[in-house]
Amino acid sequence: AVVSTQSTGNLIAWGVPMIFPVVGFLMSTTTATVGSGESVISTKDNTYVADLMCFINPGKLAYWVTFFVPMVLVMLINLTFFIMVLKVIRGSKSADNKADVMKQLKAAVGVMVLLGTGWIVGILLTLQTPELQLTLQYIFIILNAIQGVFVFLFYVCLNEQVMNHWLIKFGLKTVVNSTS
């Protein structure tokens, strides 16, 4: 039963996102037939990928239906969850303890980075200003590429337990044994 559930989850996790590029490709592919009888020539023309960049052709219906709208929906869902987490942190029993609140806020920001804050720049990529496009593409790529670095910083480098472990390991801090 566990393998079946995992297989179903994998199928959904990989299959549902696959629908968008397939639909976009099919929406953007046209077939032209020339001739009649035995001398028929058919060609397929596809406008799914842009000519000047390796990306979905902006401005076409496939771009809006298969990329932009799903991206905005996912970002709105992520933002909703982020706001819900912030409300839980604010209303928690430890809200009076500033250190606990800061720790929880740090975790919430780390999750927000994981949820793809860099994709906000992805929305700005719809602006058809050539001078701005290249700059936005670089920012988009850099922000999405360094998500792992942010996760490492938040959950490893800024984690007090991890820091204490390494400080003790390198002899920069001594272990204090408490005996009662």
CSV table of C-alpha atoms in Angstrom, one decimal:
chain,number,residue,atom,x,y,z
A,1,ALA,CA,0.0,0.0,0.0
A,2,VAL,CA,2.9,2.4,0.7
A,3,VAL,CA,4.5,1.7,-2.7
A,4,SER,CA,1.2,2.3,-4.4
A,5,THR,CA,0.6,5.6,-2.5
A,6,GLN,CA,4.1,6.7,-3.3
A,7,SER,CA,3.8,5.8,-7.0
A,8,THR,CA,0.5,7.7,-7.2
A,9,GLY,CA,2.1,10.7,-5.5
A,10,ASN,CA,5.0,10.6,-8.0
A,11,LEU,CA,2.7,10.3,-10.9
A,12,ILE,CA,0.7,13.3,-9.8
A,13,ALA,CA,3.8,15.3,-8.8
A,14,TRP,CA,5.4,14.7,-12.2
A,15,GLY,CA,2.4,14.3,-14.4
A,16,VAL,CA,0.3,17.4,-13.5
A,17,PRO,CA,3.1,19.9,-14.3
A,18,MET,CA,3.8,18.0,-17.5
A,19,ILE,CA,0.3,18.9,-18.8
A,20,PHE,CA,1.2,22.6,-19.1
A,21,PRO,CA,4.1,22.4,-21.6
A,22,VAL,CA,2.4,19.7,-23.6
A,23,VAL,CA,-0.8,21.7,-23.9
A,24,GLY,CA,1.2,24.8,-24.8
A,25,PHE,CA,3.2,23.0,-27.4
A,26,LEU,CA,0.0,21.6,-29.0
A,27,MET,CA,-1.7,25.0,-28.9
A,28,SER,CA,1.2,26.6,-30.7
A,29,THR,CA,1.7,23.9,-33.4
A,30,THR,CA,0.0,24.4,-36.7
A,31,THR,CA,0.1,22.1,-39.7
A,32,ALA,CA,0.1,23.5,-43.3
A,33,THR,CA,-0.7,21.2,-46.2
A,34,VAL,CA,0.1,22.2,-49.7
A,35,GLY,CA,-0.9,20.3,-52.8
A,36,SER,CA,-3.4,17.6,-53.7
A,37,GLY,CA,-3.5,14.0,-54.6
A,38,GLU,CA,-0.2,12.2,-54.5
A,39,SER,CA,1.9,15.3,-54.3
A,40,VAL,CA,0.8,16.6,-50.8
A,41,ILE,CA,3.4,18.3,-48.6
A,42,SER,CA,2.7,18.9,-45.0
A,43,THR,CA,4.8,21.0,-42.7
A,44,LYS,CA,4.5,21.8,-39.0
A,45,ASP,CA,5.2,25.3,-37.7
A,46,ASN,CA,5.6,25.9,-34.0
A,47,THR,CA,5.6,29.2,-32.2
A,48,TYR,CA,5.9,27.8,-28.7
A,49,VAL,CA,9.5,28.7,-28.2
A,50,ALA,CA,10.8,32.3,-28.8
A,51,ASP,CA,13.2,32.9,-31.6
A,52,LEU,CA,15.7,35.0,-29.5
A,53,MET,CA,15.7,33.1,-26.2
A,54,CYS,CA,15.2,29.6,-24.9
A,55,PHE,CA,11.8,30.3,-23.4
A,56,ILE,CA,8.1,30.2,-24.1
A,57,ASN,CA,7.3,32.8,-26.7
A,58,PRO,CA,6.0,35.8,-24.7
A,59,GLY,CA,2.8,37.4,-25.9
A,60,LYS,CA,1.3,34.2,-27.4
A,61,LEU,CA,-1.8,32.6,-25.9
A,62,ALA,CA,0.2,29.5,-24.9
A,63,TYR,CA,2.5,31.7,-22.8
A,64,TRP,CA,-0.4,33.2,-20.8
A,65,VAL,CA,-2.3,29.9,-20.4
A,66,THR,CA,0.5,27.5,-19.7
A,67,PHE,CA,3.0,29.7,-17.9
A,68,PHE,CA,1.9,33.1,-16.6
A,69,VAL,CA,-1.5,32.2,-15.1
A,70,PRO,CA,-0.3,29.0,-13.4
A,71,MET,CA,2.8,30.9,-12.1
A,72,VAL,CA,0.7,33.7,-10.6
A,73,LEU,CA,-1.7,31.2,-9.1
A,74,VAL,CA,1.1,29.3,-7.4
A,75,MET,CA,2.6,32.5,-6.1
A,76,LEU,CA,-0.7,33.6,-4.7
A,77,ILE,CA,-1.2,30.3,-3.0
A,78,ASN,CA,2.4,30.5,-1.5
A,79,LEU,CA,1.7,34.1,-0.3
A,80,THR,CA,-1.5,32.9,1.3
A,81,PHE,CA,0.3,30.2,3.2
A,82,PHE,CA,3.1,32.6,4.2
A,83,ILE,CA,0.6,35.0,5.6
A,84,MET,CA,-1.1,32.2,7.5
A,85,VAL,CA,2.2,31.1,9.0
A,86,LEU,CA,2.9,34.7,10.1
A,87,LYS,CA,-0.5,34.8,11.8
A,88,VAL,CA,0.2,31.6,13.6
A,89,ILE,CA,3.6,32.9,14.7
A,90,ARG,CA,2.0,36.1,16.0
A,91,GLY,CA,-0.7,34.3,17.8
A,92,SER,CA,1.5,31.6,19.3
A,93,LYS,CA,2.1,31.2,23.0
A,94,SER,CA,5.7,32.2,22.6
A,95,ALA,CA,4.8,35.6,21.0
A,96,ASP,CA,6.0,37.3,24.2
A,97,ASN,CA,9.5,35.8,23.9
A,98,LYS,CA,11.3,37.9,21.3
A,99,ALA,CA,14.0,35.2,20.7
A,100,ASP,CA,11.5,32.6,19.8
A,101,VAL,CA,9.5,34.9,17.5
A,102,MET,CA,12.8,35.8,15.7
A,103,LYS,CA,13.6,32.1,15.3
A,104,GLN,CA,10.2,31.4,13.9
A,105,LEU,CA,10.3,34.4,11.6
A,106,LYS,CA,13.7,33.2,10.3
A,107,ALA,CA,12.1,29.8,9.5
A,108,ALA,CA,9.2,31.5,7.8
A,109,VAL,CA,11.4,33.6,5.6
A,110,GLY,CA,13.5,30.5,4.8
A,111,VAL,CA,10.3,28.8,3.7
A,112,MET,CA,9.3,31.8,1.6
A,113,VAL,CA,12.6,31.6,-0.2
A,114,LEU,CA,12.0,28.0,-0.8
A,115,LEU,CA,8.6,28.7,-2.2
A,116,GLY,CA,10.2,30.8,-4.9
A,117,THR,CA,10.4,34.5,-4.2
A,118,GLY,CA,12.6,34.8,-7.2
A,119,TRP,CA,9.5,34.1,-9.4
A,120,ILE,CA,8.3,37.6,-8.6
A,121,VAL,CA,10.9,38.6,-11.2
A,122,GLY,CA,9.4,36.0,-13.5
A,123,ILE,CA,6.2,38.1,-13.6
A,124,LEU,CA,8.2,41.1,-14.5
A,125,LEU,CA,9.7,39.2,-17.5
A,126,THR,CA,6.4,39.8,-19.2
A,127,LEU,CA,7.5,43.4,-19.7
A,128,GLN,CA,8.5,43.6,-23.4
A,129,THR,CA,11.2,46.2,-22.9
A,130,PRO,CA,14.4,44.9,-24.5
A,131,GLU,CA,16.8,46.9,-22.3
A,132,LEU,CA,15.0,45.6,-19.2
A,133,GLN,CA,14.6,42.0,-20.4
A,134,LEU,CA,18.3,41.0,-20.2
A,135,THR,CA,18.7,42.5,-16.7
A,136,LEU,CA,15.5,40.8,-15.4
A,137,GLN,CA,16.6,37.5,-16.9
A,138,TYR,CA,19.9,37.7,-15.1
A,139,ILE,CA,18.2,38.6,-11.8
A,140,PHE,CA,15.7,35.8,-12.3
A,141,ILE,CA,18.4,33.2,-13.0
A,142,ILE,CA,20.6,34.3,-10.1
A,143,LEU,CA,17.7,34.4,-7.5
A,144,ASN,CA,16.5,31.0,-8.5
A,145,ALA,CA,20.0,29.5,-8.6
A,146,ILE,CA,21.0,30.7,-5.1
A,147,GLN,CA,17.8,29.4,-3.3
A,148,GLY,CA,19.9,26.5,-2.1
A,149,VAL,CA,22.5,29.0,-0.7
A,150,PHE,CA,19.7,30.8,1.3
A,151,VAL,CA,18.4,27.5,2.6
A,152,PHE,CA,22.0,26.6,3.7
A,153,LEU,CA,22.4,29.9,5.4
A,154,PHE,CA,19.1,29.8,7.2
A,155,TYR,CA,19.0,26.2,8.2
A,156,VAL,CA,22.7,25.4,8.7
A,157,CYS,CA,24.9,28.5,9.2
A,158,LEU,CA,22.3,30.5,11.3
A,159,ASN,CA,21.2,27.4,13.2
A,160,GLU,CA,22.4,27.7,16.8
A,161,GLN,CA,22.7,23.9,17.4
A,162,VAL,CA,24.7,23.5,14.2
A,163,MET,CA,27.0,26.4,15.1
A,164,ASN,CA,27.6,25.1,18.6
A,165,HIS,CA,28.4,21.7,17.2
A,166,TRP,CA,31.1,23.0,14.9
A,167,LEU,CA,32.5,25.4,17.5
A,168,ILE,CA,32.9,22.5,19.9
A,169,LYS,CA,34.3,20.3,17.1
A,170,PHE,CA,37.0,22.9,16.3
A,171,GLY,CA,37.8,23.6,20.0
A,172,LEU,CA,36.5,27.1,19.9
A,173,LYS,CA,33.9,26.3,22.6
A,174,THR,CA,33.9,23.9,25.4
A,175,VAL,CA,31.1,21.5,26.3
A,176,VAL,CA,29.5,22.4,29.6
A,177,ASN,CA,28.2,19.3,31.4
A,178,SER,CA,25.5,20.1,33.9
A,179,THR,CA,25.4,17.7,36.8
A,180,SER,CA,22.7,17.9,39.4
